[in-house]
Amino acid sequence: MADLGRLADALRQHGGEVREAGPDDVVDGVPATAVARPASAEGVAAVLREATAQGMATVARGAGTALDWGAPPERADLILDTTGLDRLVEHGAGDLVVVAEAGLPVSSLLETVRGAAQELVVDLPPGRLVGGSTVGGLLSTGASGPRRLQRGGVRDLVLGATVVLADGTRASSGGKVVKNVAGYDLAKLLTGAYGTLGIVVRAAFRLHPVRPDRAFVVGSGPLADVAARARDVVASQLAPAAVEIDRPAGSDVAEVAVLLEGTGDAVGQRAGAVAGLVGGRVQDGPPGWWAELPGVSVGGSSRVEPVETGVSTSLTSGGSTGGVPRVEPVETRGVTLAKATATLTGVAALLTAARDAEQRYDVGIALRGTAAGVLHAAVTGTPEATALAVGHLRAAAPSPREGTVTVLRASREVRTAIDAWGPVGGLDLMRAIKRQLDPGRNLAPGRFVGGI
Ligand SMILES: Cc1cc2nc3c(=O)[nH]c(=O)nc-3n(C[C@H](O)[C@H](O)[C@H](O)COP(=O)(O)OP(=O)(O)OC[C@H]3O[C@@H](n4cnc5c(N)ncnc54)[C@H](O)[C@@H]3O)c2cc1C
């Protein structure tokens, strides 16, 4: 039985609060016992040390916009709410670096750095951004959007992180060396680890100058054609900032959209050359699906314009209020969301496999993402059919090196019917790292691949 009094005592001198969990304090269906909301890294360390001493399982929560992604935890005794750590620590504009606490909403960070005409190129979906997605959640889910093609994913943009381990030890990459984490690039290790290795309390990111001019090229055609044309653009000298493919469920046709960024006339010239390559048209704005995960519809009018967030790929519908897009979340419609990776040449096979799976198993599969091979799939169908369809997509990339299909968000029934992670390389090493950093399995047990 958790002793909340002792948890509160641990936190007292550092600020912050501990309370009993309420009906909303649930992690993917697993109810918590208590919620701690520290106000500093010291507070995180103190409360975590005490929680672990009591044998509690702790799950970090930022804005909670992706708390049902990854596997449900085996237990979630304590939710560690990071929203009390919401300071922007430093914006080194001259060095193109920003340091922020884990609970800072990404939208606030973007707003600050926009003042210096800079941006953190993560391209979060508009709905998540508006929902308050935090720096810690961004890092822990390993998010990336269209412009990862040129700028890389979060793992490439993170420069360092400070993390609190389950026993309350604070460790930083690039700074103080802690014996049991020496040798690891902590920030990269924590990226995409779903909070299973440590609680991120602050992180430093590389920024990029906002490139003032941009053009989009949009074309469409049969699946194999679109994949081939997109591949040609990726491999060209035209330096696209993003090449995205969108294939709606049930369709034999896909769309390709290319973003060119830069300064002055050169952008228009490159756009013209891309239009020639993909057989598309040049336009000022992105297509309505840009930077959204599939299975999420941006409602309102069809007039879609960039939002002034500094995230040049954010969208809002013209008819929405206060610049907030009306986004229908995936979870309300029972859609299974998966992440599919492929080699550059494997994208065509993935698109075709989606079409085949639909015809065989009576499902719908919407596929969207970068033509270089990081896509998301929204699968609609019965749990059994969804499991078969995911298996079919996996067969299009038969080894982890050639691609993976992992289920991110799904109902219990789907999770029972399928191995959500599929074949994974390096699992023994991942398990060894988990044992070293969190030997008692006190952090989000069961959330990550292999039951880590
Ligand atoms: C697998 C995955 C892929 C995604 N892909 C994309 C994408 O391609 N493009 C895109 O734009 N967006 C993507 N997203 C969405 C985006 O990353 C999330 O909406 C956002 O990062 C969640 O932030 P949050 O504050 O709401 O986190 P929460 O929903 O509160 O937490 C998300 C996860 O991070 C953990 N966590 C939160 N804070 C911390 C912390 N301080 N320390 C340790 N762990 C923590 C949580 O325990 C949980 O597992 C993806 C999300 C996931 C899960």
Short mmCIF file of C-alpha atoms and ligand atoms in Angstrom, two decimals:
data_model
loop_
_atom_site.label_atom_id
_atom_site.label_comp_id
_atom_site.label_asym_id
_atom_site.label_seq_id
_atom_site.Cartn_x
_atom_site.Cartn_y
_atom_site.Cartn_z
CA MET A 1 0.00 0.00 0.00
CA ALA A 2 1.51 3.31 -1.06
CA ASP A 3 2.36 5.77 1.68
CA LEU A 4 1.38 9.12 0.16
CA GLY A 5 2.39 10.97 3.31
CA ARG A 6 6.00 9.88 2.84
CA LEU A 7 5.88 10.81 -0.85
CA ALA A 8 4.60 14.27 0.11
CA ASP A 9 7.32 14.58 2.76
CA ALA A 10 9.96 13.76 0.18
CA LEU A 11 8.69 16.54 -2.02
CA ARG A 12 8.01 19.14 0.65
CA GLN A 13 11.29 21.04 0.70
CA HIS A 14 11.46 21.15 -3.11
CA GLY A 15 7.95 22.41 -3.85
CA GLY A 16 5.26 20.55 -5.74
CA GLU A 17 2.37 18.41 -4.64
CA VAL A 18 1.23 14.83 -4.18
CA ARG A 19 -2.41 13.79 -4.35
CA GLU A 20 -4.53 10.70 -4.64
CA ALA A 21 -5.26 9.72 -8.24
CA GLY A 22 -8.64 10.68 -9.71
CA PRO A 23 -10.71 9.10 -12.48
CA ASP A 24 -8.65 10.81 -15.19
CA ASP A 25 -5.34 9.57 -13.86
CA VAL A 26 -5.18 6.50 -16.03
CA VAL A 27 -2.38 5.30 -18.31
CA ASP A 28 -3.86 3.48 -21.28
CA GLY A 29 -6.56 1.86 -19.15
CA VAL A 30 -4.32 1.26 -16.12
CA PRO A 31 -5.45 3.37 -13.16
CA ALA A 32 -2.88 5.07 -10.94
CA THR A 33 -2.91 5.32 -7.14
CA ALA A 34 -1.24 8.70 -6.76
CA VAL A 35 -0.06 11.68 -8.77
CA ALA A 36 3.05 13.70 -7.90
CA ARG A 37 3.67 17.05 -9.52
CA PRO A 38 7.17 18.23 -8.61
CA ALA A 39 8.33 21.74 -9.47
CA SER A 40 12.04 21.05 -9.95
CA ALA A 41 14.53 18.37 -10.93
CA GLU A 42 15.42 17.98 -7.23
CA GLY A 43 11.75 17.33 -6.52
CA VAL A 44 11.60 14.68 -9.26
CA ALA A 45 14.67 12.99 -7.75
CA ALA A 46 13.27 13.09 -4.21
CA VAL A 47 9.84 11.75 -5.08
CA LEU A 48 11.19 9.08 -7.41
CA ARG A 49 13.68 7.85 -4.81
CA GLU A 50 10.83 7.49 -2.31
CA ALA A 51 8.43 5.90 -4.79
CA THR A 52 11.02 3.33 -5.82
CA ALA A 53 11.86 2.63 -2.18
CA GLN A 54 8.15 1.87 -1.69
CA GLY A 55 8.23 -0.48 -4.70
CA MET A 56 5.91 1.71 -6.75
CA ALA A 57 5.82 1.72 -10.55
CA THR A 58 6.10 5.28 -11.86
CA VAL A 59 4.91 6.55 -15.23
CA ALA A 60 5.78 10.04 -16.45
CA ARG A 61 2.99 12.16 -17.89
CA GLY A 62 3.41 15.36 -19.84
CA ALA A 63 0.29 16.69 -21.54
CA GLY A 64 -1.03 13.14 -21.86
CA THR A 65 -1.58 13.41 -25.61
CA ALA A 66 0.24 10.16 -26.32
CA LEU A 67 -0.19 8.29 -23.07
CA ASP A 68 -1.99 5.44 -24.78
CA TRP A 69 0.86 4.87 -27.23
CA GLY A 70 3.21 2.00 -26.66
CA ALA A 71 2.05 -0.98 -24.61
CA PRO A 72 -0.04 -0.33 -21.48
CA PRO A 73 2.15 -0.47 -18.36
CA GLU A 74 1.88 -3.53 -16.12
CA ARG A 75 1.26 -1.12 -13.22
CA ALA A 76 1.12 2.64 -12.88
CA ASP A 77 1.09 3.25 -9.12
CA LEU A 78 2.44 6.77 -9.42
CA ILE A 79 1.94 9.22 -12.24
CA LEU A 80 4.78 11.70 -12.27
CA ASP A 81 3.22 14.81 -13.78
CA THR A 82 5.96 16.89 -15.41
CA THR A 83 3.93 20.02 -16.05
CA GLY A 84 5.44 21.74 -13.00
CA LEU A 85 8.78 21.76 -14.80
CA ASP A 86 7.86 24.16 -17.54
CA ARG A 87 10.72 26.64 -17.79
CA LEU A 88 12.62 27.55 -20.86
CA VAL A 89 16.10 27.37 -19.37
CA GLU A 90 18.11 28.99 -22.11
CA HIS A 91 17.84 30.08 -25.70
CA GLY A 92 21.30 30.47 -27.11
CA ALA A 93 20.20 32.14 -30.32
CA GLY A 94 23.77 32.70 -31.50
CA ASP A 95 24.54 29.00 -31.04
CA LEU A 96 21.17 27.79 -32.38
CA VAL A 97 20.54 25.88 -29.16
CA VAL A 98 17.58 25.80 -26.80
CA VAL A 99 17.44 24.18 -23.37
CA ALA A 100 14.03 23.50 -21.83
CA GLU A 101 12.51 21.64 -18.93
CA ALA A 102 10.58 18.48 -19.73
CA GLY A 103 7.11 19.83 -19.01
CA LEU A 104 7.34 22.88 -21.25
CA PRO A 105 4.79 22.67 -24.06
CA VAL A 106 6.56 22.38 -27.41
CA SER A 107 4.31 25.18 -28.71
CA SER A 108 5.75 27.59 -26.09
CA LEU A 109 9.28 26.63 -27.01
CA LEU A 110 8.52 27.25 -30.68
CA GLU A 111 6.99 30.60 -29.89
CA THR A 112 10.10 31.74 -28.01
CA VAL A 113 12.61 30.72 -30.62
CA ARG A 114 10.49 32.14 -33.42
CA GLY A 115 11.38 35.57 -32.01
CA ALA A 116 14.89 34.93 -33.34
CA ALA A 117 13.56 33.49 -36.63
CA GLN A 118 14.55 30.00 -35.50
CA GLU A 119 12.67 26.74 -35.11
CA LEU A 120 12.91 23.26 -33.66
CA VAL A 121 12.13 21.17 -36.71
CA VAL A 122 9.91 18.46 -35.27
CA ASP A 123 6.66 19.03 -37.16
CA LEU A 124 4.33 17.72 -34.46
CA PRO A 125 0.80 17.13 -35.73
CA PRO A 126 -1.28 20.28 -35.12
CA GLY A 127 -3.69 18.52 -32.79
CA ARG A 128 -0.89 17.35 -30.52
CA LEU A 129 0.73 20.75 -30.52
CA VAL A 130 -2.51 22.42 -29.53
CA GLY A 131 -3.03 19.68 -26.92
CA GLY A 132 0.11 20.89 -25.15
CA SER A 133 2.60 18.15 -26.13
CA THR A 134 5.64 18.59 -23.93
CA VAL A 135 9.36 18.49 -24.50
CA GLY A 136 9.62 15.30 -22.39
CA GLY A 137 6.83 13.58 -24.32
CA LEU A 138 8.31 14.63 -27.63
CA LEU A 139 11.64 13.09 -26.69
CA SER A 140 10.23 9.98 -25.06
CA THR A 141 8.03 9.10 -28.01
CA GLY A 142 10.75 9.81 -30.57
CA ALA A 143 8.45 11.97 -32.65
CA SER A 144 9.20 13.22 -36.11
CA GLY A 145 7.29 14.74 -38.97
CA PRO A 146 7.77 15.49 -42.67
CA ARG A 147 10.97 17.47 -42.38
CA ARG A 148 12.85 14.62 -40.75
CA LEU A 149 13.88 13.85 -44.32
CA GLN A 150 16.43 16.65 -44.27
CA ARG A 151 16.73 17.63 -40.61
CA GLY A 152 16.52 14.20 -39.01
CA GLY A 153 14.26 12.95 -36.24
CA VAL A 154 14.27 14.08 -32.61
CA ARG A 155 17.20 11.76 -31.94
CA ASP A 156 19.25 13.84 -34.38
CA LEU A 157 18.09 17.16 -32.95
CA VAL A 158 18.63 16.44 -29.26
CA LEU A 159 22.03 17.55 -28.00
CA GLY A 160 21.81 16.51 -24.39
CA ALA A 161 19.41 15.66 -21.59
CA THR A 162 19.23 15.57 -17.83
CA VAL A 163 17.44 12.56 -16.53
CA VAL A 164 16.46 11.18 -13.14
CA LEU A 165 16.88 7.44 -12.79
CA ALA A 166 14.55 5.22 -10.76
CA ASP A 167 16.76 5.41 -7.67
CA GLY A 168 16.73 9.21 -7.73
CA THR A 169 20.19 9.60 -9.29
CA ARG A 170 20.44 12.59 -11.59
CA ALA A 171 22.54 12.14 -14.69
CA SER A 172 23.28 14.41 -17.62
CA SER A 173 24.77 13.64 -20.97
CA GLY A 174 27.63 15.91 -21.81
CA GLY A 175 28.06 16.97 -18.17
CA LYS A 176 28.55 15.17 -14.86
CA VAL A 177 29.34 11.51 -15.41
CA VAL A 178 27.41 9.08 -13.25
CA LYS A 179 29.08 5.72 -12.83
CA ASN A 180 26.24 3.48 -13.87
CA VAL A 181 25.42 5.49 -16.97
CA ALA A 182 28.94 6.37 -18.13
CA GLY A 183 29.48 5.51 -21.74
CA TYR A 184 25.91 6.00 -22.91
CA ASP A 185 24.71 8.94 -24.94
CA LEU A 186 21.85 9.40 -22.52
CA ALA A 187 19.80 11.83 -24.57
CA LYS A 188 19.71 9.51 -27.55
CA LEU A 189 19.09 6.49 -25.35
CA LEU A 190 16.06 8.18 -23.80
CA THR A 191 14.63 9.19 -27.16
CA GLY A 192 11.72 6.93 -27.98
CA ALA A 193 12.10 4.88 -24.77
CA TYR A 194 8.57 5.73 -23.52
CA GLY A 195 9.81 6.70 -20.09
CA THR A 196 11.10 3.20 -19.33
CA LEU A 197 14.70 4.19 -18.55
CA GLY A 198 14.44 7.46 -16.67
CA ILE A 199 12.41 10.62 -16.22
CA VAL A 200 13.65 13.36 -18.52
CA VAL A 201 13.79 16.64 -16.61
CA ARG A 202 15.43 18.86 -19.20
CA ALA A 203 16.76 18.62 -22.71
CA ALA A 204 18.85 20.67 -25.12
CA PHE A 205 18.04 20.80 -28.81
CA ARG A 206 19.66 22.03 -31.97
CA LEU A 207 17.65 24.75 -33.71
CA HIS A 208 17.55 25.78 -37.35
CA PRO A 209 17.03 29.21 -38.86
CA VAL A 210 13.57 29.60 -40.36
CA ARG A 211 13.95 29.60 -44.13
CA PRO A 212 11.74 32.40 -45.34
CA ASP A 213 10.60 31.13 -48.71
CA ARG A 214 8.86 27.92 -49.48
CA ALA A 215 6.90 26.16 -52.16
CA PHE A 216 5.02 22.90 -52.33
CA VAL A 217 4.70 20.59 -55.30
CA VAL A 218 1.79 18.17 -55.28
CA GLY A 219 1.14 15.33 -57.70
CA SER A 220 -0.77 12.07 -57.73
CA GLY A 221 -0.91 8.78 -59.55
CA PRO A 222 -0.93 4.99 -59.21
CA LEU A 223 0.85 3.67 -56.13
CA ALA A 224 4.02 2.32 -57.74
CA ASP A 225 4.37 5.45 -59.91
CA VAL A 226 4.06 7.80 -56.97
CA ALA A 227 6.60 5.82 -54.94
CA ALA A 228 9.05 5.88 -57.86
CA ARG A 229 8.62 9.61 -58.49
CA ALA A 230 8.97 10.41 -54.81
CA ARG A 231 12.14 8.33 -54.73
CA ASP A 232 13.53 10.27 -57.68
CA VAL A 233 12.98 13.55 -55.82
CA VAL A 234 14.61 12.23 -52.63
CA ALA A 235 17.63 11.06 -54.63
CA SER A 236 17.85 14.27 -56.71
CA GLN A 237 20.11 17.29 -56.19
CA LEU A 238 17.04 19.47 -55.52
CA ALA A 239 17.45 19.28 -51.73
CA PRO A 240 13.78 18.87 -50.78
CA ALA A 241 12.99 19.71 -47.15
CA ALA A 242 10.30 17.01 -47.15
CA VAL A 243 8.82 14.46 -49.55
CA GLU A 244 5.57 13.04 -48.21
CA ILE A 245 3.30 10.32 -49.57
CA ASP A 246 -0.36 9.98 -48.70
CA ARG A 247 -2.42 6.96 -49.65
CA PRO A 248 -6.00 7.09 -48.36
CA ALA A 249 -7.60 3.80 -47.30
CA GLY A 250 -9.07 1.82 -50.18
CA SER A 251 -7.31 3.81 -52.87
CA ASP A 252 -5.26 2.68 -55.86
CA VAL A 253 -3.94 6.20 -56.10
CA ALA A 254 -1.57 8.10 -53.83
CA GLU A 255 -0.52 11.71 -53.56
CA VAL A 256 3.05 12.97 -53.26
CA ALA A 257 3.81 16.39 -51.79
CA VAL A 258 7.27 17.95 -51.82
CA LEU A 259 8.36 20.92 -49.73
CA LEU A 260 11.14 23.19 -50.93
CA GLU A 261 12.54 25.71 -48.50
CA GLY A 262 15.14 28.43 -48.96
CA THR A 263 15.56 32.03 -49.92
CA GLY A 264 14.51 33.92 -53.00
CA ASP A 265 14.00 32.81 -56.56
CA ALA A 266 15.96 29.62 -56.20
CA VAL A 267 13.02 28.04 -54.35
CA GLY A 268 10.69 28.64 -57.27
CA GLN A 269 13.22 27.27 -59.70
CA ARG A 270 13.74 24.12 -57.66
CA ALA A 271 9.95 23.74 -57.32
CA GLY A 272 9.63 23.92 -61.09
CA ALA A 273 12.23 21.20 -61.49
CA VAL A 274 10.46 19.01 -58.90
CA ALA A 275 7.13 19.57 -60.68
CA GLY A 276 8.78 18.21 -63.81
CA LEU A 277 10.04 15.16 -61.94
CA VAL A 278 6.78 14.25 -60.20
CA GLY A 279 4.39 15.52 -62.85
CA GLY A 280 2.72 17.76 -60.28
CA ARG A 281 1.75 21.39 -59.74
CA VAL A 282 3.49 24.07 -57.69
CA GLN A 283 1.42 25.65 -54.92
CA ASP A 284 2.05 27.99 -51.98
CA GLY A 285 0.48 25.90 -49.22
CA PRO A 286 0.59 22.21 -48.23
CA PRO A 287 -2.17 19.69 -48.94
CA GLY A 288 -4.71 19.32 -46.10
CA TRP A 289 -3.17 16.08 -44.81
CA TRP A 290 0.35 17.50 -44.40
CA ALA A 291 2.01 16.69 -41.03
CA GLU A 292 -1.10 14.95 -39.74
CA LEU A 293 -1.07 11.33 -38.69
CA PRO A 294 -3.38 9.23 -40.90
CA GLY A 295 -6.78 8.48 -39.44
CA VAL A 296 -7.06 12.01 -38.07
CA SER A 297 -9.26 14.28 -40.12
CA VAL A 298 -8.73 18.00 -40.06
CA GLY A 299 -12.29 19.27 -40.05
CA GLY A 300 -13.84 22.55 -41.10
CA SER A 301 -13.56 24.05 -44.54
CA SER A 302 -11.20 22.74 -47.11
CA ARG A 303 -9.25 25.99 -46.96
CA VAL A 304 -6.11 25.02 -45.11
CA GLU A 305 -3.51 27.55 -44.11
CA PRO A 306 -0.27 27.50 -42.18
CA VAL A 307 -0.63 28.38 -38.52
CA GLU A 308 1.63 31.10 -37.16
CA THR A 309 3.51 28.89 -34.74
CA GLY A 310 6.84 28.93 -36.42
CA VAL A 311 6.19 25.31 -37.29
CA SER A 312 5.72 26.02 -40.90
CA THR A 313 4.00 22.73 -41.48
CA SER A 314 1.24 23.20 -38.92
CA LEU A 315 -2.22 23.51 -40.35
CA THR A 316 -5.48 24.97 -39.34
CA SER A 317 -8.76 24.89 -41.13
CA GLY A 318 -10.11 28.23 -42.23
CA GLY A 319 -13.39 27.73 -40.39
CA SER A 320 -11.95 26.96 -36.96
CA THR A 321 -11.99 29.26 -33.99
CA GLY A 322 -8.98 30.96 -32.51
CA GLY A 323 -6.60 29.30 -34.94
CA VAL A 324 -7.20 25.92 -33.31
CA PRO A 325 -7.71 23.11 -35.78
CA ARG A 326 -10.66 20.82 -35.36
CA VAL A 327 -8.93 17.50 -35.23
CA GLU A 328 -10.79 14.30 -34.71
CA PRO A 329 -8.47 12.08 -32.70
CA VAL A 330 -7.79 8.56 -33.86
CA GLU A 331 -8.89 6.98 -30.64
CA THR A 332 -12.49 8.09 -31.00
CA ARG A 333 -12.90 5.98 -34.08
CA GLY A 334 -11.37 2.67 -33.03
CA VAL A 335 -8.52 2.92 -35.50
CA THR A 336 -5.29 1.03 -34.91
CA LEU A 337 -2.27 3.23 -35.48
CA ALA A 338 1.01 1.69 -36.54
CA LYS A 339 4.39 3.00 -37.55
CA ALA A 340 5.89 1.46 -40.65
CA THR A 341 9.47 1.92 -41.71
CA ALA A 342 10.95 0.82 -45.00
CA THR A 343 14.04 1.33 -47.08
CA LEU A 344 13.86 3.99 -49.79
CA THR A 345 13.08 1.34 -52.38
CA GLY A 346 10.81 -0.60 -50.00
CA VAL A 347 8.16 2.15 -49.83
CA ALA A 348 6.55 0.97 -53.09
CA ALA A 349 6.21 -2.55 -51.69
CA LEU A 350 4.65 -1.17 -48.51
CA LEU A 351 2.03 0.77 -50.49
CA THR A 352 1.20 -2.29 -52.56
CA ALA A 353 1.09 -4.50 -49.47
CA ALA A 354 -1.45 -2.12 -47.92
CA ARG A 355 -3.68 -2.47 -51.00
CA ASP A 356 -3.31 -6.28 -50.99
CA ALA A 357 -4.08 -6.52 -47.27
CA GLU A 358 -7.24 -4.49 -47.73
CA GLN A 359 -8.49 -6.82 -50.42
CA ARG A 360 -7.59 -9.98 -48.52
CA TYR A 361 -8.71 -9.11 -45.02
CA ASP A 362 -11.49 -6.58 -45.45
CA VAL A 363 -9.71 -3.75 -43.66
CA GLY A 364 -8.90 -0.15 -44.53
CA ILE A 365 -5.29 1.01 -44.36
CA ALA A 366 -4.41 4.67 -44.74
CA LEU A 367 -0.64 5.18 -45.13
CA ARG A 368 1.15 8.48 -44.83
CA GLY A 369 4.68 9.65 -44.20
CA THR A 370 8.07 10.44 -45.58
CA ALA A 371 9.02 8.85 -48.88
CA ALA A 372 12.39 8.01 -47.38
CA GLY A 373 10.60 5.34 -45.36
CA VAL A 374 9.07 6.45 -42.06
CA LEU A 375 5.31 6.23 -42.40
CA HIS A 376 2.27 5.84 -40.20
CA ALA A 377 -0.61 3.49 -40.98
CA ALA A 378 -4.16 3.77 -39.69
CA VAL A 379 -5.86 0.37 -39.90
CA THR A 380 -9.63 -0.02 -39.59
CA GLY A 381 -11.21 -3.45 -39.19
CA THR A 382 -12.02 -6.20 -36.71
CA PRO A 383 -9.20 -7.07 -34.27
CA GLU A 384 -8.52 -10.35 -36.07
CA ALA A 385 -8.47 -8.73 -39.50
CA THR A 386 -6.30 -5.88 -38.21
CA ALA A 387 -3.79 -8.39 -36.81
CA LEU A 388 -3.65 -10.22 -40.16
CA ALA A 389 -3.25 -6.94 -42.03
CA VAL A 390 -0.37 -5.81 -39.81
CA GLY A 391 1.28 -9.20 -40.36
CA HIS A 392 0.86 -8.69 -44.11
CA LEU A 393 2.51 -5.27 -43.96
CA ARG A 394 5.36 -6.78 -41.93
CA ALA A 395 5.93 -9.36 -44.64
CA ALA A 396 6.70 -6.48 -47.04
CA ALA A 397 9.81 -5.78 -44.95
CA PRO A 398 10.92 -9.19 -43.78
CA SER A 399 13.79 -8.16 -41.48
CA PRO A 400 14.22 -5.34 -38.96
CA ARG A 401 16.96 -3.94 -41.18
CA GLU A 402 14.63 -3.64 -44.14
CA GLY A 403 11.77 -2.18 -42.19
CA THR A 404 9.48 -2.60 -39.22
CA VAL A 405 5.79 -2.27 -38.46
CA THR A 406 5.03 -1.51 -34.82
CA VAL A 407 1.58 -0.97 -33.36
CA LEU A 408 1.49 2.31 -31.47
CA ARG A 409 -2.11 2.74 -30.42
CA ALA A 410 -4.69 -0.04 -30.40
CA SER A 411 -7.58 -1.52 -28.47
CA ARG A 412 -7.01 -4.34 -25.98
CA GLU A 413 -8.55 -6.78 -28.46
CA VAL A 414 -6.09 -5.85 -31.18
CA ARG A 415 -3.18 -5.99 -28.74
CA THR A 416 -4.25 -9.50 -27.70
CA ALA A 417 -4.45 -10.62 -31.31
CA ILE A 418 -1.00 -9.42 -32.31
CA ASP A 419 2.61 -8.95 -31.23
CA ALA A 420 2.58 -5.14 -31.22
CA TRP A 421 6.31 -4.71 -31.76
CA GLY A 422 7.11 -7.48 -34.24
CA PRO A 423 10.67 -8.67 -34.79
CA VAL A 424 13.19 -6.39 -33.10
CA GLY A 425 16.94 -6.27 -33.44
CA GLY A 426 19.18 -5.77 -30.39
CA LEU A 427 16.62 -6.79 -27.79
CA ASP A 428 19.21 -8.41 -25.51
CA LEU A 429 21.20 -5.19 -25.42
CA MET A 430 18.06 -3.17 -24.68
CA ARG A 431 17.19 -5.53 -21.82
CA ALA A 432 20.70 -5.22 -20.41
CA ILE A 433 20.46 -1.42 -20.44
CA LYS A 434 17.09 -1.57 -18.71
CA ARG A 435 18.54 -3.84 -16.01
CA GLN A 436 21.41 -1.44 -15.48
CA LEU A 437 19.38 1.78 -15.31
CA ASP A 438 16.19 0.49 -13.71
CA PRO A 439 16.98 -2.87 -12.07
CA GLY A 440 13.75 -2.99 -10.08
CA ARG A 441 11.58 -2.25 -13.15
CA ASN A 442 10.07 0.75 -11.40
CA LEU A 443 9.71 2.93 -14.49
CA ALA A 444 6.76 2.26 -16.79
CA PRO A 445 7.21 -1.54 -16.64
CA GLY A 446 6.02 -3.34 -19.75
CA ARG A 447 5.61 -0.21 -21.88
CA PHE A 448 8.31 -0.92 -24.39
CA VAL A 449 9.42 -3.68 -26.71
CA GLY A 450 10.10 -7.07 -25.16
CA GLY A 451 8.13 -6.10 -22.05
CA ILE A 452 10.85 -3.64 -21.00
C1 LIG B 1 5.57 6.19 -31.06
C2 LIG B 1 5.11 7.59 -31.37
C3 LIG B 1 5.36 8.09 -32.61
C4 LIG B 1 4.97 9.39 -32.89
N1 LIG B 1 5.25 9.84 -34.12
C5 LIG B 1 4.98 11.09 -34.39
C6 LIG B 1 5.32 11.59 -35.67
O1 LIG B 1 5.80 10.88 -36.55
N2 LIG B 1 5.11 12.87 -35.92
C7 LIG B 1 4.61 13.65 -34.96
O2 LIG B 1 4.54 14.81 -35.23
N3 LIG B 1 4.20 13.21 -33.75
C8 LIG B 1 4.36 11.95 -33.45
N4 LIG B 1 3.96 11.46 -32.24
C9 LIG B 1 3.19 12.30 -31.31
C10 LIG B 1 3.98 13.16 -30.38
O3 LIG B 1 5.26 12.68 -30.13
C11 LIG B 1 3.27 13.22 -29.02
O4 LIG B 1 2.03 13.77 -29.23
C12 LIG B 1 3.95 14.07 -27.98
O5 LIG B 1 5.32 13.90 -28.02
C13 LIG B 1 3.43 13.65 -26.62
O6 LIG B 1 3.75 14.63 -25.64
P1 LIG B 1 2.96 14.65 -24.25
O7 LIG B 1 3.56 15.73 -23.44
O8 LIG B 1 1.50 14.70 -24.49
O9 LIG B 1 3.42 13.24 -23.64
P2 LIG B 1 2.58 12.17 -22.85
O10 LIG B 1 1.44 11.67 -23.69
O11 LIG B 1 2.24 12.69 -21.51
O12 LIG B 1 3.67 11.04 -22.71
C14 LIG B 1 4.08 10.31 -23.86
C15 LIG B 1 5.08 9.23 -23.43
O13 LIG B 1 6.29 9.84 -22.97
C16 LIG B 1 6.52 9.51 -21.60
N5 LIG B 1 7.00 10.75 -20.97
C17 LIG B 1 6.40 11.97 -20.94
N6 LIG B 1 7.16 12.86 -20.32
C18 LIG B 1 8.28 12.20 -19.94
C19 LIG B 1 9.46 12.57 -19.24
N7 LIG B 1 9.66 13.81 -18.81
N8 LIG B 1 10.43 11.63 -19.01
C20 LIG B 1 10.26 10.35 -19.43
N9 LIG B 1 9.16 9.94 -20.11
C21 LIG B 1 8.19 10.84 -20.36
C22 LIG B 1 5.18 9.03 -21.07
O14 LIG B 1 5.29 8.17 -19.97
C23 LIG B 1 4.60 8.36 -22.29
O15 LIG B 1 5.11 7.06 -22.49
C24 LIG B 1 4.31 10.19 -31.92
C25 LIG B 1 4.04 9.65 -30.71
C26 LIG B 1 4.42 8.35 -30.42
C27 LIG B 1 4.11 7.75 -29.11
#
